XYZ file of C-alpha atoms in Angstrom:
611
model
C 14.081 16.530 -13.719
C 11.523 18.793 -15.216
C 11.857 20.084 -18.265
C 9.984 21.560 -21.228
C 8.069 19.402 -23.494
C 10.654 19.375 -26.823
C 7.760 19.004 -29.420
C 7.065 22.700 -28.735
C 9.989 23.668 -27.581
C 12.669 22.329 -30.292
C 10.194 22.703 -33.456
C 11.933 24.489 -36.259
C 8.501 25.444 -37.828
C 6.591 28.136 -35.747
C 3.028 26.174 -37.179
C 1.264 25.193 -33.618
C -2.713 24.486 -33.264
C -4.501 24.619 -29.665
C -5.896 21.688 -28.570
C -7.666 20.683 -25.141
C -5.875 24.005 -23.451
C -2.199 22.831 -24.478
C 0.174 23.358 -27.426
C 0.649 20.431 -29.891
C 3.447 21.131 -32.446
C 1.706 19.401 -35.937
C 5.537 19.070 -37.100
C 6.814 17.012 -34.578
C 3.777 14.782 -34.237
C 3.356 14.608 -38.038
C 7.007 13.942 -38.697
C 8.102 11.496 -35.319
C 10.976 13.624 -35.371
C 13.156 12.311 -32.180
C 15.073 14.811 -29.934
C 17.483 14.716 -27.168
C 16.392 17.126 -24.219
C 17.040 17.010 -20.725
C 19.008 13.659 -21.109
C 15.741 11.583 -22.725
C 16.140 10.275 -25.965
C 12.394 11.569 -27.182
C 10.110 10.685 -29.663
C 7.038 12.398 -30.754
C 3.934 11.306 -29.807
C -0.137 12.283 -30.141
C -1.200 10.311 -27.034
C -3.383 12.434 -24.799
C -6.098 12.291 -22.310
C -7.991 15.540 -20.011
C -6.042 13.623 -16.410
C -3.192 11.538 -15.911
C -2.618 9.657 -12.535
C 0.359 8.561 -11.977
C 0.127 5.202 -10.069
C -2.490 2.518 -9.620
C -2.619 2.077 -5.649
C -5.964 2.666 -3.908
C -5.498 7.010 -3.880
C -4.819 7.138 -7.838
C -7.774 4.368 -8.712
C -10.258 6.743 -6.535
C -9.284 9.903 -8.283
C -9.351 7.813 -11.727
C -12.874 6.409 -11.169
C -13.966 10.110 -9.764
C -12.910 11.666 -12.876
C -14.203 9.036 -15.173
C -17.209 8.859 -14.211
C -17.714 12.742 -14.155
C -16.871 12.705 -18.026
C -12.976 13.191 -18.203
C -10.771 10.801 -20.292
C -8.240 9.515 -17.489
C -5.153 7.319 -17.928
C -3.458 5.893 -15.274
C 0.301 5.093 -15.313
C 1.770 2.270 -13.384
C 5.037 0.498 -13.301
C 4.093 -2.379 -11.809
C 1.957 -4.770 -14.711
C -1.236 -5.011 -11.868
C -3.112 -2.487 -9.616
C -3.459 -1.669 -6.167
C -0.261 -1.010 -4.747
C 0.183 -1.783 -0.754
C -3.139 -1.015 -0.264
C -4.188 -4.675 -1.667
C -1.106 -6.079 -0.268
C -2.305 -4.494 3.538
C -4.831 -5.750 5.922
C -7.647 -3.540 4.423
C -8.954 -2.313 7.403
C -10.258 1.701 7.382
C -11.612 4.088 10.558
C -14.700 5.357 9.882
C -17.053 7.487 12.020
C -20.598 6.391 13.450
C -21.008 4.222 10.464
C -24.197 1.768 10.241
C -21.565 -0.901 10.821
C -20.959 0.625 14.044
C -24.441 1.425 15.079
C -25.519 -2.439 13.997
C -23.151 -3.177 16.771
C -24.671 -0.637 19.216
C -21.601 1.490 18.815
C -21.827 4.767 20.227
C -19.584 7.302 17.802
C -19.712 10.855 17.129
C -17.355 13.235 14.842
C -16.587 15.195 18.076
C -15.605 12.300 19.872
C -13.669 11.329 16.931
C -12.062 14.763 16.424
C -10.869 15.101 20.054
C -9.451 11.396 19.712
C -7.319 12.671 16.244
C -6.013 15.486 17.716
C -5.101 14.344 20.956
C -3.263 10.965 19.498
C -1.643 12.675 16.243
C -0.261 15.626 17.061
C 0.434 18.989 14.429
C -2.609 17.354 12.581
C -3.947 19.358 9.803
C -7.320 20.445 11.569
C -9.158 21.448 8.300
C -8.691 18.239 6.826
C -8.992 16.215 10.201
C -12.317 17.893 10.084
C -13.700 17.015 6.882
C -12.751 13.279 7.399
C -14.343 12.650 10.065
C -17.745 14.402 8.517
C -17.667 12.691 5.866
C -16.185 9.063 5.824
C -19.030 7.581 5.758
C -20.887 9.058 2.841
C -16.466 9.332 1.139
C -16.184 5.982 1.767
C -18.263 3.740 3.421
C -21.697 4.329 1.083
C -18.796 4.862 -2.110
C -17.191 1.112 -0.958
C -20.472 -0.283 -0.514
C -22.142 0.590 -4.025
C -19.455 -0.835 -5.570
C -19.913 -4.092 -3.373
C -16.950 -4.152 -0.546
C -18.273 -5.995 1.803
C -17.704 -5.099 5.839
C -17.042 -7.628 8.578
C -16.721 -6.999 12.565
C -14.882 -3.115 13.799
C -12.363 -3.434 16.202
C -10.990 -0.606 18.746
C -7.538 -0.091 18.535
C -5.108 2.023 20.422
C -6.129 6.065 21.014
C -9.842 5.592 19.465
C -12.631 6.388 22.031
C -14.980 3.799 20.389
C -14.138 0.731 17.917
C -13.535 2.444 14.687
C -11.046 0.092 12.301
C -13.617 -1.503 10.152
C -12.484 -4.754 8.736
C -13.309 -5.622 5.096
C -13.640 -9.433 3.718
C -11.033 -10.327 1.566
C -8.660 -7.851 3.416
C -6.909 -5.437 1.017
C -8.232 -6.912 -2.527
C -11.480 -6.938 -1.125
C -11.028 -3.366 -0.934
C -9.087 -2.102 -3.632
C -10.094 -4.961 -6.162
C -14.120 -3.593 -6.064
C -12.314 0.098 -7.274
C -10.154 -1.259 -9.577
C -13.031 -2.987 -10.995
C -15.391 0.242 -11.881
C -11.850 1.550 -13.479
C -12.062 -1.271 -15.574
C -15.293 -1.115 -16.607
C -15.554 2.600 -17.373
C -14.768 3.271 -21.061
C -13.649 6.740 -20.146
C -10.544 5.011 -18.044
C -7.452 3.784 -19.729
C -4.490 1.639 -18.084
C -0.673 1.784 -19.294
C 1.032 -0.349 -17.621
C 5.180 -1.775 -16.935
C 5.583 2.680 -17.305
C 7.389 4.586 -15.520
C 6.558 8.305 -15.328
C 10.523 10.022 -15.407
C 9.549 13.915 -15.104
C 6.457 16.371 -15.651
C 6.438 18.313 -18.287
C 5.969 22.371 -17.901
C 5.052 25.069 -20.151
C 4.749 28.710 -18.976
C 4.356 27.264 -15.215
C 1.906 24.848 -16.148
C 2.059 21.050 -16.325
C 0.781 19.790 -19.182
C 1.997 16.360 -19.509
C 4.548 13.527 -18.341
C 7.893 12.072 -19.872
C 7.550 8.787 -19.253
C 9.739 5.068 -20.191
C 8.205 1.865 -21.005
C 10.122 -0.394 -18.406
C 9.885 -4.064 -21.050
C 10.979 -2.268 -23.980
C 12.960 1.125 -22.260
C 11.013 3.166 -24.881
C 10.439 7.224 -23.801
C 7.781 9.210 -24.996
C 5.974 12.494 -23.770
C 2.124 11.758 -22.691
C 0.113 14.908 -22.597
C -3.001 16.010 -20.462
C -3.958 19.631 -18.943
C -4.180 17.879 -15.644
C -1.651 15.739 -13.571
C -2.515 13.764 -10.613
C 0.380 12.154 -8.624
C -0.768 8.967 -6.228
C 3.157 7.609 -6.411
C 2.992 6.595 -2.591
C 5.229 7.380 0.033
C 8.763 7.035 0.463
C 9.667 4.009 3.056
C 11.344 1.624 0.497
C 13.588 4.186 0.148
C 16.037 3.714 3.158
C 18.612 6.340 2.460
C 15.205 9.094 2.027
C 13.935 7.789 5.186
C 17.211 8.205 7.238
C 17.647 11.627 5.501
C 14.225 12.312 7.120
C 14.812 10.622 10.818
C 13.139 12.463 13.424
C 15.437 14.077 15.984
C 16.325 12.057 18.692
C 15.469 9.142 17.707
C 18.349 6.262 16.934
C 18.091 4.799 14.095
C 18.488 0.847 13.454
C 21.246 -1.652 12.554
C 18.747 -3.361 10.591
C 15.436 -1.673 9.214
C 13.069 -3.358 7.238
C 11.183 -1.979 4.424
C 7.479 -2.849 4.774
C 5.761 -0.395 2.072
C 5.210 -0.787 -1.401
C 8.434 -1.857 -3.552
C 7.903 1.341 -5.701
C 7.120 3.757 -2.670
C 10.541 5.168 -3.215
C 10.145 9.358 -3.346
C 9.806 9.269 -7.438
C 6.452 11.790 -6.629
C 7.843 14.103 -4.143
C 10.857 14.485 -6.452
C 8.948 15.383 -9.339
C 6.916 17.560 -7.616
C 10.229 19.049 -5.788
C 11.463 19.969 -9.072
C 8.136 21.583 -10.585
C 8.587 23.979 -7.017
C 6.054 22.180 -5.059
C 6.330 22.726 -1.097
C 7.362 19.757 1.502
C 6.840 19.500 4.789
C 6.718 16.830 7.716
C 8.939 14.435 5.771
C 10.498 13.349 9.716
C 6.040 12.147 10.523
C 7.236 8.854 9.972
C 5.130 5.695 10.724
C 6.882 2.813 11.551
C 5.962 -0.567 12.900
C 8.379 -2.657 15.128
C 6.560 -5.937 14.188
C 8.733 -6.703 11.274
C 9.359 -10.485 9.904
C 12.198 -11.237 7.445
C 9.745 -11.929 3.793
C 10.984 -14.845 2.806
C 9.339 -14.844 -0.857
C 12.130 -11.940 -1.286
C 15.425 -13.084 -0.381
C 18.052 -10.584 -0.506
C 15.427 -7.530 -1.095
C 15.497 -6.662 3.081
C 11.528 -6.835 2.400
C 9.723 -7.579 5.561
C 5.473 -8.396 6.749
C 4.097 -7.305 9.333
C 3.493 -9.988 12.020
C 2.797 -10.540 15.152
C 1.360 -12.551 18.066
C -0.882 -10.830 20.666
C 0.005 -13.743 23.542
C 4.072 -13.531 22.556
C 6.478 -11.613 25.029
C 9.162 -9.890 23.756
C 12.592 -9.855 24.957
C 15.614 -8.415 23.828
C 19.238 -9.442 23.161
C 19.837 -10.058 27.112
C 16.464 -12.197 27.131
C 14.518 -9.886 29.400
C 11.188 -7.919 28.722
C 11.625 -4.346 27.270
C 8.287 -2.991 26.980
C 4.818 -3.495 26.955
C 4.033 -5.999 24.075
C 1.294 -4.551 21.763
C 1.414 -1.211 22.464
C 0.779 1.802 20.056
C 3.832 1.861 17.950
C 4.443 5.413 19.006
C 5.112 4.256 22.187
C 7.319 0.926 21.632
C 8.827 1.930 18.577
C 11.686 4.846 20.736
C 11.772 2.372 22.941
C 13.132 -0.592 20.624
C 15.253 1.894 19.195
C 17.255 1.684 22.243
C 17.760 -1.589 22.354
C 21.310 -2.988 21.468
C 20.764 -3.827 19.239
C 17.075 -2.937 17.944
C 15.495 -6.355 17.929
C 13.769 -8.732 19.777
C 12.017 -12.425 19.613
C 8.375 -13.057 20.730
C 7.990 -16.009 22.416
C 4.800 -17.846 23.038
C 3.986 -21.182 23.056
C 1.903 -23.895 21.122
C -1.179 -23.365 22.957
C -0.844 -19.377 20.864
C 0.596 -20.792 18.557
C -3.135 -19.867 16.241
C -2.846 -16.462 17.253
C 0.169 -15.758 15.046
C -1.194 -13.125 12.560
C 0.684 -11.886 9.446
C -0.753 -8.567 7.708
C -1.760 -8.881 3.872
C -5.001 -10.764 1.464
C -2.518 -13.407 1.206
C -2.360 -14.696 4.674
C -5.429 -15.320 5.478
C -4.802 -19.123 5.581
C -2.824 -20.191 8.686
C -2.094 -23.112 6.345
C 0.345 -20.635 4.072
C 1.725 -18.869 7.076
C 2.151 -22.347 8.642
C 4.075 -23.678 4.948
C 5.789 -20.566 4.350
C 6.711 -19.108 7.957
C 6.493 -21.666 10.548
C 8.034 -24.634 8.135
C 11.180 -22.220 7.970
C 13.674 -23.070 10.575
C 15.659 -19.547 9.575
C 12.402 -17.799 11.269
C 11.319 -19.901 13.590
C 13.228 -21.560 16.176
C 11.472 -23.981 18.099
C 11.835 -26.516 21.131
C 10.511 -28.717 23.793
C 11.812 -26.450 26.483
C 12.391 -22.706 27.040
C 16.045 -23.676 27.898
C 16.113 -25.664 24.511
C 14.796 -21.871 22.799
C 17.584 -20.076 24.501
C 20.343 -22.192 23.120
C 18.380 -22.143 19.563
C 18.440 -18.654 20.000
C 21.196 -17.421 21.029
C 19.551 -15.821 24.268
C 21.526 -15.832 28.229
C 19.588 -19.106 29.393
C 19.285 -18.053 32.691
C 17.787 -14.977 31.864
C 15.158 -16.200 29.564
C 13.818 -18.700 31.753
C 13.781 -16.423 34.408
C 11.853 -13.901 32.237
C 9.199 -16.636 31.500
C 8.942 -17.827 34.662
C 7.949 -14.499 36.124
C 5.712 -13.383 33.310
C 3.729 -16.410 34.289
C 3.957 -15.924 37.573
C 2.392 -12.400 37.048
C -0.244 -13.779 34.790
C -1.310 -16.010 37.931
C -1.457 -12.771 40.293
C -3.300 -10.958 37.168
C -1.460 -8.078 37.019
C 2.029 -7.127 34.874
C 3.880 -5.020 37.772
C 6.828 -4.595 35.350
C 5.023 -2.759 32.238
C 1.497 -2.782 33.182
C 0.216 -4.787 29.723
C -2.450 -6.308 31.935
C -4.575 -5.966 35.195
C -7.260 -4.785 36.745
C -9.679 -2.106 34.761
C -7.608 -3.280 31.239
C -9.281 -5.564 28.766
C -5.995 -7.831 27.932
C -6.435 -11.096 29.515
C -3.207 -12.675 29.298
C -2.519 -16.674 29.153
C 1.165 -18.241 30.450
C 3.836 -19.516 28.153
C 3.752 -23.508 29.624
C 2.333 -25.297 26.755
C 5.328 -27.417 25.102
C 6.709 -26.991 21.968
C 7.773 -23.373 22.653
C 8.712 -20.958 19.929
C 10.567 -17.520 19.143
C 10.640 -15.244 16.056
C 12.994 -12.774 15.657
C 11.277 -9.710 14.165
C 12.869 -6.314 13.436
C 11.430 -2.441 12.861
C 10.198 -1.905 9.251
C 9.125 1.070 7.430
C 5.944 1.378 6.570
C 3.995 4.776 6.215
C 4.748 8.474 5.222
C 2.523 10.896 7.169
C 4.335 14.230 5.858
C 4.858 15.033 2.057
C 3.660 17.176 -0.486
C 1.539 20.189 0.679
C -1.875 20.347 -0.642
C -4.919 22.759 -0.436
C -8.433 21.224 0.593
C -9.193 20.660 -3.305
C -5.779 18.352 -3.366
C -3.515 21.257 -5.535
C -0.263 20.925 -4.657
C 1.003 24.058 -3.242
C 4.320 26.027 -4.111
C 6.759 27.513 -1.152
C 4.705 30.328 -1.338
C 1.216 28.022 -0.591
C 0.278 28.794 -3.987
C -1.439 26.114 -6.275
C 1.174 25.022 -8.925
C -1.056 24.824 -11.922
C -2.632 21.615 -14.089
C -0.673 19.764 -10.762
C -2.506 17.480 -7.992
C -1.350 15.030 -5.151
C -2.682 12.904 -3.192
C -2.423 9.470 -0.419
C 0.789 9.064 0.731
C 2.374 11.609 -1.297
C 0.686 13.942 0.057
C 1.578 12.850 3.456
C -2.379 11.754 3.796
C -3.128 15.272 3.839
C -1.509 15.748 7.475
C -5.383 13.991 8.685
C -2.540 11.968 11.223
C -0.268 14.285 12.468
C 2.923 12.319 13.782
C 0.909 9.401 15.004
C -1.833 7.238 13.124
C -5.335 5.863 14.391
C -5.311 3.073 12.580
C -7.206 2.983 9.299
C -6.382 6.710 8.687
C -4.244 5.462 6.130
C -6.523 3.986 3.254
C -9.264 6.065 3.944
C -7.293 9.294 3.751
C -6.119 7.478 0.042
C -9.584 6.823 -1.086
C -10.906 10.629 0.255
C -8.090 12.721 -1.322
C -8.247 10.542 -4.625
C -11.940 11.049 -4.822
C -11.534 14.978 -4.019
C -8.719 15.628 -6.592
C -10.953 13.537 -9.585
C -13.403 16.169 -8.676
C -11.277 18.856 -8.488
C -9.910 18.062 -11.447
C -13.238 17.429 -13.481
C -14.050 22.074 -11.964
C -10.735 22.371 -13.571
C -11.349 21.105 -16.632
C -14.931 22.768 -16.754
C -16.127 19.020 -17.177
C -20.218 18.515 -16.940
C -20.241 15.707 -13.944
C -21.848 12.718 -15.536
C -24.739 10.201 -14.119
C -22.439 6.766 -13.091
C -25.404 4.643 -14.748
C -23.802 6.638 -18.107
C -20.276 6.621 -17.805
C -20.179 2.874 -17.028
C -20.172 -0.249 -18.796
C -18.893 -3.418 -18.582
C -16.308 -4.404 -20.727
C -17.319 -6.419 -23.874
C -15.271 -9.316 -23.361
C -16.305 -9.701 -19.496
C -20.131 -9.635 -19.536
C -19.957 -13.707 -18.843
C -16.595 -14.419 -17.237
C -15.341 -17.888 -18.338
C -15.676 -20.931 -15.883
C -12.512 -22.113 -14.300
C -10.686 -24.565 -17.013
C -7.732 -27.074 -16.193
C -7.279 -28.226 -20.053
C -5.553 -24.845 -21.255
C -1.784 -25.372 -20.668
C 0.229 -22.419 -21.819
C 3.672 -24.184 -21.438
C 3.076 -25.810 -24.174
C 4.050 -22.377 -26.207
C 5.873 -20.422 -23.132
C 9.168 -21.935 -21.293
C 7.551 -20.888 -17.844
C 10.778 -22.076 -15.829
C 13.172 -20.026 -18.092
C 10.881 -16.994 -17.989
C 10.350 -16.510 -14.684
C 14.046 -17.100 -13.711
C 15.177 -14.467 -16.112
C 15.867 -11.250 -14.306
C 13.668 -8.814 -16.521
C 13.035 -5.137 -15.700
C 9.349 -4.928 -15.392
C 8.505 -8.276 -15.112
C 8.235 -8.306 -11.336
C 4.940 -9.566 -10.480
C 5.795 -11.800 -13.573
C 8.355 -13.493 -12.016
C 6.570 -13.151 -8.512
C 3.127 -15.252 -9.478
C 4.415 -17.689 -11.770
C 7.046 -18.771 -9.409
C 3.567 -19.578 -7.569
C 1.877 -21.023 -9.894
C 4.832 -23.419 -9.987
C 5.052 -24.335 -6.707
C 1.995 -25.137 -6.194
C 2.005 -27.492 -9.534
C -1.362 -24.736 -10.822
C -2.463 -25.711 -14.412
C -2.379 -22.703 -16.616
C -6.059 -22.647 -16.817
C -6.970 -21.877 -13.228
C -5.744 -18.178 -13.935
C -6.276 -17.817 -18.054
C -9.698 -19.984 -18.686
C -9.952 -16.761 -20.857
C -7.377 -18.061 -23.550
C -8.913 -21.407 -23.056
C -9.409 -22.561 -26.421
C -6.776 -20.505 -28.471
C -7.508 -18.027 -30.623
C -4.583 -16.260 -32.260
C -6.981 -13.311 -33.288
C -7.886 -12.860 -29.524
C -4.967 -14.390 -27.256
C -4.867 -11.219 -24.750
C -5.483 -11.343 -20.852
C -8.605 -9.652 -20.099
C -8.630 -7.135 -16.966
C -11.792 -9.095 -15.458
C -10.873 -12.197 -15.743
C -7.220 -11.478 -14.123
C -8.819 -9.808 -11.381
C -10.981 -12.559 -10.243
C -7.652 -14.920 -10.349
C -5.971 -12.512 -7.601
C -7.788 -14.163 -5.588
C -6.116 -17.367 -6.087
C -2.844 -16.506 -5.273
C -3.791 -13.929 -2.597
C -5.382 -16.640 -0.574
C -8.802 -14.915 0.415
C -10.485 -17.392 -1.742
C -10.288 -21.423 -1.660
């Protein structure tokens, strides 16, 4: 809901002073006089900054660290207790445009080659931002990522890109968002409040001028004021009831649907910025993958990862082929949807058994996907024979072995005459399913990416039915439906780097807003006091000794998610306390707090990327 900030609007005494552009009733903050307004039970407050984002993901760090370093105080809201959002949770990967990555490789790229390539593959793309993209990704993102030390690996070329454009980033996602996150950290001009969830934006005289906002642990509300709002809540693909409300004609929609975005990408930002009369459009440019895998780290939560295995075939419920396995997903995607119902199993064999790839920092180790995937007989069936996989599976014997049998037969002749995956003049080289044991997966659609949301301008103000800028109010990322840079269909990597672009644009927007003097970065930064000389890995400091680990992270707690989700790690894998907090290691009562540093470089324990 939006409503009307009640320490100006419910204060008895008429006595108001001006401060940073925006009302502050003296009674209300003086006094901590509590009203009820708009159904929150409200208490006065004199916390303020010049911009608040609203989420921690990859598109709300970059407009943080934008405005930050040009001067502006910036706090950034988060209900999760950690940073980076799906971004650090995703394989990382962004398109970029005749990068020096691309020409070390001898890469021939171009922005009109690119440009032709966008609008031919998207579709109803938003041409003006399409435009500035691909001018300027690689002094937006590529020469931003690399000051700050992201590191770039090999490109690939993936479905509807002229030229191999999907640059691939070492440590996957948190070696791309953790480098951001990082510079956030260390810039004293950049606060983090965390476990928060921001309810509604407040208005005055059409302005926003703040948030009302609950502190998930304690369920505490409070109004947090600044003359400039930047929303970077994500998308909307955890939300399943939002996503079929937004199904594209046509199109069936499954039995079973996975969610594969962020656990928080829910609509709260297009909501909010619903109510304060912002404009909507493209909600049915949905992105969906059909390579969805059961998560089994969330039982019960219908949470799925994106998996796959480029040598599998996939067959349907009547154990035949469907479609032409690896495909763009705008292609295979309508055409799983008519499958009865909408699933299939890949099936490969142990000689592919390597190529099995799961999407995410954390499975970079086929060890873990082997423990947590392959060890699982509820996701993997397998068997000596194909006939022994049919009766595992469920699937017509006959059929499947009939399937296999001529898939390998085509892969001899080296063409596919049923859905032309392979052949002459196409790079796939194929290899036959004959290597015993044999396996199948079962794997479903999932959700993953909004492409249509909250209309913005080209300096990321959100834009009212009439396309005019609601004041003091930005979006950006996913919210903002990645500015409409994809159209219906992505290229991939057009989804972090349209995060990190439109973040970076509405900091600066924000900072000409604000009539902020842009600051040198060598004077806005500094490393935090506590993390000049990160401590050295220690194995003696054992917090159970004060903290019932077992009975906390078995507790169901609201806002203790990640909590619950790392300790149950740390657990299972029999960690000592001191591989994560060598920072606490010895106590001292006077300083017994997690530093931001330290806890970074640990996500790279349970994340995998590092041994």
């Amino acid at each position: 809901m939006m409503i009307l900030d009640p320490q100006v609007r419910n204060v008895a005494m008429g006595k108001t002073c001006k401060k940073f552009g925006f009302v502050v009733t003296l009674f209300s903050i003086v006094a901590g006089i509590a009203f009820n307004n708009g159904g929150h039970a409200q208490q006065a407050t004199a916390l303020d900054a010049d911009v608040v984002v609203v989420g921690a993901g990859i598109s709300g760090l970059s407009a943080a660290l934008e405005a930050g370093r040009g001067g502006a105080r910036v706090t950034v809201i988060d209900m999760f207790s950690v940073f980076g959002g799906i971004g650090v949770m995703s394989h990382g990967g962004v398109c970029l445009v005749d990068s020096p990555v691309q020409q070390s490789f001898g890469i021939k790229d171009n922005p009109e080659l690119a440009y032709k390539d966008f609008i031919e593959w998207g579709e109803n793309v938003n041409t003006g931002w399409v435009r500035y993209y691909i001018n300027n990704s690689v002094s937006e993102i590529y020469e931003w990522l690399i000051a700050m030390g992201v590191v770039f690996e090999e490109v690939w070329q993936l479905p509807g890109n002229s030229a191999p454009r999907f640059h691939n980033i070492q440590e996957r996602g948190l070696g791309l968002v953790g480098p951001i996150y990082r510079e956030c950290v260390k810039n004293p001009n950049i606060r983090f409040i965390w476990n928060t969830e921001v309810k509604d934006l407040i208005i005055e005289d059409a302005r926003v001028v703040g948030v009302w906002i609950r502190q998930l642990r304690t369920q505490k509300e409070q109004s947090y004021r600044a003359p400039v709002v930047i929303l970077a809540t994500g998308g909307f693909q955890s939300n399943l009831d939002m996503v079929r409300e937004n199904w594209p004609k046509g199109l069936q929609f499954p039995d079973r649907f996975l969610t594969g975005s962020g656990i928080n990408s829910t609509g709260l930002g297009h909501r909010m910025a619903r109510e304060a009369g912002a404009d909507l459009s493209n909600l049915h440019h949905q992105w969906n993958y059909v390579t969805g895998l059961p998560d089994p780290r969330h039982p019960g939560m219908n949470r799925g990862l994106q998996a796959k295995n480029e040598s599998s075939i996939w067959v349907n419920a009547q154990g035949r082929r469907f479609v032409s396995e690896y495909d763009a997903p705008q292609k295979n995607f309508p055409v799983l949807m008519e499958q009865k119902p909408a699933t299939y199993w890949a099936v490969f064999d142990e000689g592919s058994k390597y190529d099995f790839f799961v999407s995410g920092s954390e499975w970079v180790d086929f060890k873990h996907i082997q423990k947590v995937i392959f060890d699982n007989p509820d996701l993997v069936k397998t068997s000596s024979t194909i006939e022994g996989l049919a009766g595992l599976t469920g699937l017509p014997e006959k059929a499947l072995t009939t399937t296999v049998r001529r898939y390998n037969k085509m892969v001899d002749k080296g063409v596919d005459e049923d859905f032309g995956r392979f052949g002459p003049g196409l790079s796939y080289k194929p290899c036959k399913i004959g290597q015993s044991p044999f396996y199948a997966i079962q794997l479903f659609p999932m959700t993953r990416k909004s492409m249509g949301g909250v209309v913005i301008d080209m300096s990321c103000r959100v834009l009212d039915r009439r396309q005019q800028p609601i004041p003091g109010l930005y979006a950006v990322g996913e919210l903002a439906g990645l500015a409409g840079i994809n159209g219906k269909a992505a290229l991939e990597g057009t989804f972090l780097g349209p995060c990190m672009i439109t973040g970076r644009i509405a900091g600066r927007s924000a900072l000409a807003e604000l009539k902020i003097k842009p600051k040198p970065v060598a004077e806005s930064g500094r490393i935090h006091q506590a993390s000049k000389t990160l401590p050295v890995k220690a194995e003696s400091a054992d917090c159970k000794d004060c903290h019932d680990l077992e009975s906390l992270s078995a507790k169901l707690r609201t806002g203790y998610w990640h909590f619950k989700k790392t300790h149950r790690v740390v657990q299972e894998r029999k960690y000592q306390c001191g591989l994560c907090h060598a920072e606490l290691d010895p106590y001292r009562e006077e300083n017994h707090q997690i530093e931001p540093l330290a806890r970074l470089e640990n996500c790279a324990i349970c994340h995998g990327v590092k041994k």
